[in-house]
Amino acid sequence: MVMATVKVARVSIGTQLKKSCLLSPQRSFSALKSATRTAPLPSTSKASTTSGQASTTTSSGVSRKSATKNEKKAKKAPPAPDSTEAHLKQIEGMMNMANTSNLFPTMDMWGTKLVTLDIEVPRDASLRMLFTNPGAFWHAKQHNFSNWLKNTFSMYTIAKARAFTGVDCDFRFSHLFLPRTWRQLGNVTSHSASSWLAPMRRTAMDNYLAIGRAMADKDEATLKALTTADYATKVNKIVRTRKPGQVWQWRVLSDVSDKALFQEKSLFRPPAISPGATIVSIRSGEVYIAKEPPKRGNRLVIHALVKFETTQEFEVFTKQGQPVEAKSAKPHHVVEYLVFEKVGWYDNTWQVRDQIYK
């Protein structure tokens, strides 16, 4: 008996390896699978020897065509969003932008849509929890310690870039050996007027009040200047839900002056009154990666999570001055967590980009 042999086409991945520096066995496997599916079984009779050889030749040709077609499809198909090849192409595109940014001086290639950095709301870890729920207590401690480490590293990054708003921070590496430097880097919640974040807290409170008044007055220009695009869409949606003929009035009744914001807090003497605005989490990242530094500012994008604790009053009136739903107009205590963003190479103020719910 004459056995007809079947030759299975092989797909070379050497050229693909040179192009992408990645091994892609899926292509060769798909070609092998298609070739095996199209190849006929060998004939066992003498009469079918000739036809078996012919079918072998035909199947080999079909398998080669199928493999070539599958390889072309694999080349044309875009890489998966989460694949290593996609990440490498994205990094390559960013590096090309960095090398060619000087060709387009009027275009901000780094002004793309950014995601909110991994800011975190601190968890409650009172001593009472140690006895009532020790597991939750230690989880909260670990969460807060991780947030503290990220805060400290971000503060160091901002200090190294001298990017603190309203502070002339002449930071040098030798300053890391000074205890007063670590008191600044490791305490973002400080209410002291000498803190590196003190001017930012004052700006955050002023912008918070301005946004509230702009929502009540339907001032879309102010909202656009003090909020990013995504948050401005949310705020404008609330403003446009106002019924025709209604007048909104919003006020903050608690003290938000410098005397309240900047209180020296000691271990045994808590602040006399609520400080109004407290930074609880801060993150920074170098987004502007061009070879040449920006013409103004720095390369960083900073996100700060600010806790606002105030007493507010919100009233709704008709055009004739008659109150609407007087019961809801009573003063109430409000706690909000807002994310503020500062793009280092833009000459603008801190903008609200998101709201976090505890």
GROMACS .gro file of C-alpha atoms in nm:
model
  358
    1MET     CA    1   0.000   0.000   0.000
    2VAL     CA    2   0.118   0.350  -0.085
    3MET     CA    3   0.058   0.610   0.178
    4ALA     CA    4  -0.009   0.965   0.065
    5THR     CA    5   0.162   1.223   0.281
    6VAL     CA    6   0.000   1.550   0.376
    7LYS     CA    7   0.218   1.859   0.399
    8VAL     CA    8   0.085   2.117   0.639
    9ALA     CA    9   0.177   2.477   0.567
   10ARG     CA   10   0.372   2.655   0.841
   11VAL     CA   11   0.344   3.023   0.913
   12SER     CA   12   0.674   3.192   0.984
   13ILE     CA   13   0.663   3.428   1.279
   14GLY     CA   14   1.021   3.552   1.237
   15THR     CA   15   0.917   3.858   1.043
   16GLN     CA   16   0.643   3.936   1.293
   17LEU     CA   17   0.893   3.901   1.579
   18LYS     CA   18   1.126   4.153   1.416
   19LYS     CA   19   0.844   4.402   1.363
   20SER     CA   20   0.672   4.397   1.701
   21CYS     CA   21   0.939   4.240   1.926
   22LEU     CA   22   0.660   4.023   2.058
   23LEU     CA   23   0.595   3.653   2.005
   24SER     CA   24   0.250   3.593   1.856
   25PRO     CA   25   0.183   3.216   1.849
   26GLN     CA   26  -0.187   3.276   1.786
   27ARG     CA   27  -0.122   3.350   1.418
   28SER     CA   28   0.070   3.027   1.350
   29PHE     CA   29  -0.184   2.829   1.549
   30SER     CA   30  -0.477   2.967   1.350
   31ALA     CA   31  -0.300   2.890   1.021
   32LEU     CA   32  -0.214   2.538   1.136
   33LYS     CA   33  -0.571   2.482   1.247
   34SER     CA   34  -0.714   2.601   0.913
   35ALA     CA   35  -0.462   2.391   0.719
   36THR     CA   36  -0.549   2.080   0.916
   37ARG     CA   37  -0.918   2.141   0.861
   38THR     CA   38  -0.880   2.171   0.483
   39ALA     CA   39  -0.636   1.879   0.436
   40PRO     CA   40  -0.803   1.547   0.326
   41LEU     CA   41  -0.730   1.216   0.492
   42PRO     CA   42  -0.472   0.989   0.314
   43SER     CA   43  -0.612   0.713   0.087
   44THR     CA   44  -0.538   0.344   0.162
   45SER     CA   45  -0.623   0.194  -0.181
   46LYS     CA   46  -0.388   0.156  -0.478
   47ALA     CA   47  -0.640   0.302  -0.716
   48SER     CA   48  -0.661   0.625  -0.518
   49THR     CA   49  -0.286   0.685  -0.499
   50THR     CA   50  -0.278   0.927  -0.789
   51SER     CA   51  -0.588   1.109  -0.673
   52GLY     CA   52  -0.444   1.122  -0.321
   53GLN     CA   53  -0.129   1.287  -0.444
   54ALA     CA   54  -0.332   1.536  -0.644
   55SER     CA   55  -0.554   1.613  -0.348
   56THR     CA   56  -0.246   1.652  -0.130
   57THR     CA   57  -0.105   1.909  -0.371
   58THR     CA   58  -0.440   2.088  -0.387
   59SER     CA   59  -0.482   2.087  -0.010
   60SER     CA   60  -0.132   2.220   0.038
   61GLY     CA   61  -0.209   2.506  -0.201
   62VAL     CA   62  -0.537   2.579  -0.025
   63SER     CA   63  -0.371   2.567   0.314
   64ARG     CA   64  -0.101   2.810   0.197
   65LYS     CA   65  -0.367   3.050   0.067
   66SER     CA   66  -0.566   3.013   0.388
   67ALA     CA   67  -0.257   3.074   0.599
   68THR     CA   68  -0.163   3.381   0.392
   69LYS     CA   69  -0.517   3.514   0.420
   70ASN     CA   70  -0.524   3.460   0.798
   71GLU     CA   71  -0.187   3.628   0.833
   72LYS     CA   72  -0.309   3.932   0.636
   73LYS     CA   73  -0.620   3.950   0.855
   74ALA     CA   74  -0.405   3.931   1.167
   75LYS     CA   75  -0.188   4.214   1.034
   76LYS     CA   76  -0.488   4.433   0.954
   77ALA     CA   77  -0.672   4.362   1.281
   78PRO     CA   78  -0.602   4.629   1.547
   79PRO     CA   79  -0.448   4.507   1.873
   80ALA     CA   80  -0.669   4.454   2.175
   81PRO     CA   81  -0.699   4.763   2.400
   82ASP     CA   82  -0.543   4.584   2.698
   83SER     CA   83  -0.270   4.397   2.505
   84THR     CA   84   0.099   4.465   2.546
   85GLU     CA   85   0.128   4.557   2.178
   86ALA     CA   86  -0.143   4.823   2.218
   87HIS     CA   87   0.037   4.975   2.517
   88LEU     CA   88   0.367   4.978   2.327
   89LYS     CA   89   0.203   5.153   2.032
   90GLN     CA   90   0.048   5.409   2.267
   91ILE     CA   91   0.386   5.480   2.427
   92GLU     CA   92   0.545   5.505   2.082
   93GLY     CA   93   0.279   5.757   1.978
   94MET     CA   94   0.343   5.966   2.289
   95MET     CA   95   0.717   5.965   2.223
   96ASN     CA   96   0.656   6.075   1.863
   97MET     CA   97   0.446   6.360   1.998
   98ALA     CA   98   0.727   6.453   2.234
   99ASN     CA   99   0.979   6.460   1.949
  100THR     CA  100   0.759   6.664   1.714
  101SER     CA  101   0.592   6.901   1.959
  102ASN     CA  102   0.831   7.181   1.861
  103LEU     CA  103   0.686   7.171   1.508
  104PHE     CA  104   0.345   7.284   1.637
  105PRO     CA  105   0.416   7.558   1.895
  106THR     CA  106   0.055   7.680   1.904
  107MET     CA  107  -0.095   7.334   1.965
  108ASP     CA  108  -0.112   7.172   2.309
  109MET     CA  109  -0.051   6.806   2.235
  110TRP     CA  110  -0.076   6.721   2.604
  111GLY     CA  111  -0.415   6.882   2.663
  112THR     CA  112  -0.597   6.552   2.625
  113LYS     CA  113  -0.877   6.427   2.846
  114LEU     CA  114  -0.734   6.305   3.176
  115VAL     CA  115  -0.868   6.052   3.418
  116THR     CA  116  -0.898   6.133   3.788
  117LEU     CA  117  -0.591   6.016   3.976
  118ASP     CA  118  -0.623   5.764   4.259
  119ILE     CA  119  -0.726   6.007   4.532
  120GLU     CA  120  -0.886   5.846   4.837
  121VAL     CA  121  -1.129   5.951   5.107
  122PRO     CA  122  -0.979   5.867   5.450
  123ARG     CA  123  -1.167   5.606   5.653
  124ASP     CA  124  -1.286   5.641   6.007
  125ALA     CA  125  -1.049   5.458   6.245
  126SER     CA  126  -1.156   5.565   6.593
  127LEU     CA  127  -1.032   5.378   6.899
  128ARG     CA  128  -1.385   5.259   6.966
  129MET     CA  129  -1.368   5.050   6.648
  130LEU     CA  130  -1.064   4.865   6.788
  131PHE     CA  131  -1.292   4.701   7.045
  132THR     CA  132  -1.619   4.684   6.852
  133ASN     CA  133  -1.484   4.582   6.508
  134PRO     CA  134  -1.106   4.521   6.515
  135GLY     CA  135  -1.096   4.385   6.156
  136ALA     CA  136  -1.251   4.700   6.012
  137PHE     CA  137  -1.023   4.910   6.233
  138TRP     CA  138  -0.703   4.758   6.094
  139HIS     CA  139  -0.833   4.773   5.736
  140ALA     CA  140  -0.904   5.144   5.785
  141LYS     CA  141  -0.557   5.197   5.930
  142GLN     CA  142  -0.394   5.025   5.631
  143HIS     CA  143  -0.606   5.230   5.389
  144ASN     CA  144  -0.515   5.558   5.561
  145PHE     CA  145  -0.146   5.465   5.578
  146SER     CA  146  -0.141   5.389   5.204
  147ASN     CA  147  -0.307   5.725   5.137
  148TRP     CA  148  -0.049   5.897   5.356
  149LEU     CA  149   0.240   5.741   5.165
  150LYS     CA  150   0.093   5.851   4.831
  151ASN     CA  151   0.028   6.199   4.969
  152THR     CA  152   0.388   6.231   5.088
  153PHE     CA  153   0.535   6.116   4.757
  154SER     CA  154   0.308   6.352   4.563
  155MET     CA  155   0.407   6.641   4.787
  156TYR     CA  156   0.772   6.560   4.721
  157THR     CA  157   0.704   6.557   4.345
  158ILE     CA  158   0.530   6.895   4.365
  159ALA     CA  159   0.807   7.042   4.582
  160LYS     CA  160   1.077   6.918   4.343
  161ALA     CA  161   0.895   7.087   4.053
  162ARG     CA  162   0.832   7.399   4.267
  163ALA     CA  163   0.467   7.378   4.170
  164PHE     CA  164   0.295   7.488   4.493
  165THR     CA  165   0.046   7.766   4.425
  166GLY     CA  166   0.142   8.096   4.586
  167VAL     CA  167   0.448   7.952   4.764
  168ASP     CA  168   0.811   8.026   4.677
  169CYS     CA  169   0.938   7.680   4.765
  170ASP     CA  170   1.313   7.668   4.698
  171PHE     CA  171   1.328   7.293   4.748
  172ARG     CA  172   1.656   7.102   4.725
  173PHE     CA  173   1.747   6.740   4.784
  174SER     CA  174   1.948   6.835   5.093
  175HIS     CA  175   1.628   6.966   5.253
  176LEU     CA  176   1.509   6.606   5.293
  177PHE     CA  177   1.741   6.578   5.592
  178LEU     CA  178   1.555   6.855   5.775
  179PRO     CA  179   1.267   6.762   6.009
  180ARG     CA  180   1.066   7.071   5.909
  181THR     CA  181   1.064   6.948   5.547
  182TRP     CA  182   0.901   6.620   5.648
  183ARG     CA  183   0.645   6.809   5.856
  184GLN     CA  184   0.545   6.982   5.534
  185LEU     CA  185   0.556   6.675   5.308
  186GLY     CA  186   0.374   6.440   5.543
  187ASN     CA  187   0.088   6.662   5.660
  188VAL     CA  188  -0.148   6.758   5.378
  189THR     CA  189  -0.436   6.807   5.623
  190SER     CA  190  -0.252   7.088   5.803
  191HIS     CA  191  -0.457   7.398   5.883
  192SER     CA  192  -0.149   7.611   5.948
  193ALA     CA  193  -0.099   7.934   5.756
  194SER     CA  194   0.265   7.835   5.696
  195SER     CA  195   0.172   7.511   5.519
  196TRP     CA  196   0.276   7.476   5.155
  197LEU     CA  197  -0.089   7.399   5.075
  198ALA     CA  198  -0.233   7.700   5.263
  199PRO     CA  199  -0.280   7.923   4.953
  200MET     CA  200  -0.440   7.632   4.768
  201ARG     CA  201  -0.692   7.585   5.053
  202ARG     CA  202  -0.785   7.954   5.036
  203THR     CA  203  -0.828   7.933   4.657
  204ALA     CA  204  -1.034   7.615   4.687
  205MET     CA  205  -1.272   7.775   4.938
  206ASP     CA  206  -1.309   8.091   4.727
  207ASN     CA  207  -1.382   7.887   4.413
  208TYR     CA  208  -1.628   7.669   4.606
  209LEU     CA  209  -1.823   7.977   4.716
  210ALA     CA  210  -1.808   8.127   4.366
  211ILE     CA  211  -1.944   7.806   4.209
  212GLY     CA  212  -2.234   7.795   4.455
  213ARG     CA  213  -2.327   8.156   4.385
  214ALA     CA  214  -2.289   8.103   4.008
  215MET     CA  215  -2.532   7.809   4.023
  216ALA     CA  216  -2.783   8.022   4.211
  217ASP     CA  217  -2.740   8.316   3.970
  218LYS     CA  218  -2.728   8.096   3.659
  219ASP     CA  219  -2.388   8.236   3.573
  220GLU     CA  220  -2.259   7.986   3.317
  221ALA     CA  221  -1.948   8.191   3.235
  222THR     CA  222  -1.818   8.159   3.592
  223LEU     CA  223  -1.904   7.790   3.601
  224LYS     CA  224  -1.709   7.735   3.280
  225ALA     CA  225  -1.404   7.911   3.422
  226LEU     CA  226  -1.403   7.726   3.756
  227THR     CA  227  -1.494   7.373   3.643
  228THR     CA  228  -1.363   7.124   3.390
  229ALA     CA  229  -1.576   7.014   3.096
  230ASP     CA  230  -1.721   6.700   3.256
  231TYR     CA  231  -1.816   6.863   3.584
  232ALA     CA  232  -1.949   7.173   3.404
  233THR     CA  233  -2.191   6.945   3.218
  234LYS     CA  234  -2.325   6.807   3.548
  235VAL     CA  235  -2.357   7.151   3.705
  236ASN     CA  236  -2.528   7.306   3.404
  237LYS     CA  237  -2.775   7.018   3.399
  238ILE     CA  238  -2.873   7.107   3.758
  239VAL     CA  239  -2.901   7.477   3.672
  240ARG     CA  240  -3.123   7.410   3.372
  241THR     CA  241  -3.369   7.209   3.581
  242ARG     CA  242  -3.482   7.530   3.746
  243LYS     CA  243  -3.845   7.604   3.680
  244PRO     CA  244  -3.920   7.927   3.492
  245GLY     CA  245  -4.000   8.213   3.723
  246GLN     CA  246  -3.801   8.081   4.019
  247VAL     CA  247  -3.521   8.266   4.195
  248TRP     CA  248  -3.252   8.074   4.386
  249GLN     CA  249  -3.063   8.209   4.684
  250TRP     CA  250  -2.764   8.020   4.831
  251ARG     CA  251  -2.556   8.127   5.129
  252VAL     CA  252  -2.285   7.980   5.352
  253LEU     CA  253  -2.354   8.074   5.712
  254SER     CA  254  -2.043   7.931   5.876
  255ASP     CA  255  -1.718   8.126   5.909
  256VAL     CA  256  -1.494   8.085   5.602
  257SER     CA  257  -1.251   8.370   5.674
  258ASP     CA  258  -0.875   8.327   5.710
  259LYS     CA  259  -0.921   8.316   6.087
  260ALA     CA  260  -1.129   8.001   6.050
  261LEU     CA  261  -0.926   7.843   5.768
  262PHE     CA  262  -0.584   7.880   5.927
  263GLN     CA  263  -0.591   7.751   6.283
  264GLU     CA  264  -0.287   7.606   6.455
  265LYS     CA  265  -0.397   7.256   6.551
  266SER     CA  266  -0.223   7.080   6.838
  267LEU     CA  267  -0.256   6.727   6.972
  268PHE     CA  268  -0.451   6.828   7.282
  269ARG     CA  269  -0.628   7.137   7.147
  270PRO     CA  270  -0.855   7.082   6.845
  271PRO     CA  271  -0.968   7.379   6.635
  272ALA     CA  272  -1.226   7.598   6.802
  273ILE     CA  273  -1.447   7.600   6.493
  274SER     CA  274  -1.466   7.402   6.172
  275PRO     CA  275  -1.186   7.505   5.932
  276GLY     CA  276  -1.425   7.485   5.637
  277ALA     CA  277  -1.183   7.331   5.384
  278THR     CA  278  -0.938   7.047   5.446
  279ILE     CA  279  -0.719   6.871   5.191
  280VAL     CA  280  -0.742   6.498   5.263
  281SER     CA  281  -0.570   6.348   4.957
  282ILE     CA  282  -0.339   6.478   4.685
  283ARG     CA  283  -0.184   6.319   4.376
  284SER     CA  284   0.049   6.450   4.107
  285GLY     CA  285   0.187   6.316   3.782
  286GLU     CA  286   0.423   6.435   3.510
  287VAL     CA  287   0.203   6.445   3.200
  288TYR     CA  288   0.394   6.698   2.988
  289ILE     CA  289   0.676   6.471   2.864
  290ALA     CA  290   0.815   6.675   2.576
  291LYS     CA  291   1.192   6.716   2.562
  292GLU     CA  292   1.166   7.092   2.597
  293PRO     CA  293   1.001   7.225   2.917
  294PRO     CA  294   0.673   7.416   2.882
  295LYS     CA  295   0.693   7.787   2.814
  296ARG     CA  296   0.518   7.859   3.145
  297GLY     CA  297   0.462   7.667   3.465
  298ASN     CA  298   0.564   7.305   3.507
  299ARG     CA  299   0.502   6.956   3.370
  300LEU     CA  300   0.267   6.834   3.644
  301VAL     CA  301  -0.103   6.768   3.670
  302ILE     CA  302  -0.219   6.785   4.032
  303HIS     CA  303  -0.544   6.651   4.174
  304ALA     CA  304  -0.642   6.743   4.530
  305LEU     CA  305  -0.940   6.604   4.718
  306VAL     CA  306  -1.081   6.878   4.943
  307LYS     CA  307  -1.334   6.819   5.219
  308PHE     CA  308  -1.579   7.108   5.266
  309GLU     CA  309  -1.770   7.119   5.593
  310THR     CA  310  -2.004   7.416   5.614
  311THR     CA  311  -2.346   7.530   5.725
  312GLN     CA  312  -2.554   7.633   5.425
  313GLU     CA  313  -2.890   7.786   5.351
  314PHE     CA  314  -3.073   7.741   5.023
  315GLU     CA  315  -3.398   7.923   4.946
  316VAL     CA  316  -3.625   7.931   4.642
  317PHE     CA  317  -3.852   8.228   4.568
  318THR     CA  318  -4.098   8.323   4.304
  319LYS     CA  319  -4.053   8.642   4.102
  320GLN     CA  320  -4.292   8.809   4.344
  321GLY     CA  321  -4.061   8.724   4.636
  322GLN     CA  322  -4.279   8.452   4.788
  323PRO     CA  323  -4.083   8.155   4.932
  324VAL     CA  324  -4.126   7.811   4.776
  325GLU     CA  325  -4.102   7.510   5.008
  326ALA     CA  326  -4.009   7.705   5.317
  327LYS     CA  327  -3.936   7.387   5.515
  328SER     CA  328  -3.628   7.307   5.304
  329ALA     CA  329  -3.490   7.659   5.354
  330LYS     CA  330  -3.367   7.589   5.705
  331PRO     CA  331  -2.988   7.597   5.760
  332HIS     CA  332  -2.831   7.253   5.736
  333HIS     CA  333  -2.487   7.101   5.782
  334VAL     CA  334  -2.319   6.995   5.455
  335VAL     CA  335  -2.007   6.781   5.401
  336GLU     CA  336  -1.878   6.751   5.045
  337TYR     CA  337  -1.566   6.604   4.884
  338LEU     CA  338  -1.461   6.783   4.564
  339VAL     CA  339  -1.166   6.703   4.338
  340PHE     CA  340  -0.967   7.010   4.229
  341GLU     CA  341  -0.736   7.000   3.929
  342LYS     CA  342  -0.436   7.216   3.838
  343VAL     CA  343  -0.265   7.174   3.502
  344GLY     CA  344   0.088   7.305   3.546
  345TRP     CA  345   0.146   7.450   3.199
  346TYR     CA  346  -0.188   7.640   3.192
  347ASP     CA  347  -0.227   7.986   3.338
  348ASN     CA  348  -0.556   7.917   3.512
  349THR     CA  349  -0.690   7.861   3.860
  350TRP     CA  350  -0.778   7.541   4.042
  351GLN     CA  351  -1.085   7.388   3.876
  352VAL     CA  352  -1.340   7.141   4.013
  353ARG     CA  353  -1.333   6.824   3.802
  354ASP     CA  354  -1.537   6.575   4.008
  355GLN     CA  355  -1.724   6.504   4.330
  356ILE     CA  356  -1.650   6.201   4.548
  357TYR     CA  357  -1.911   6.049   4.776
  358LYS     CA  358  -1.800   5.883   5.097
   0.00000   0.00000   0.00000
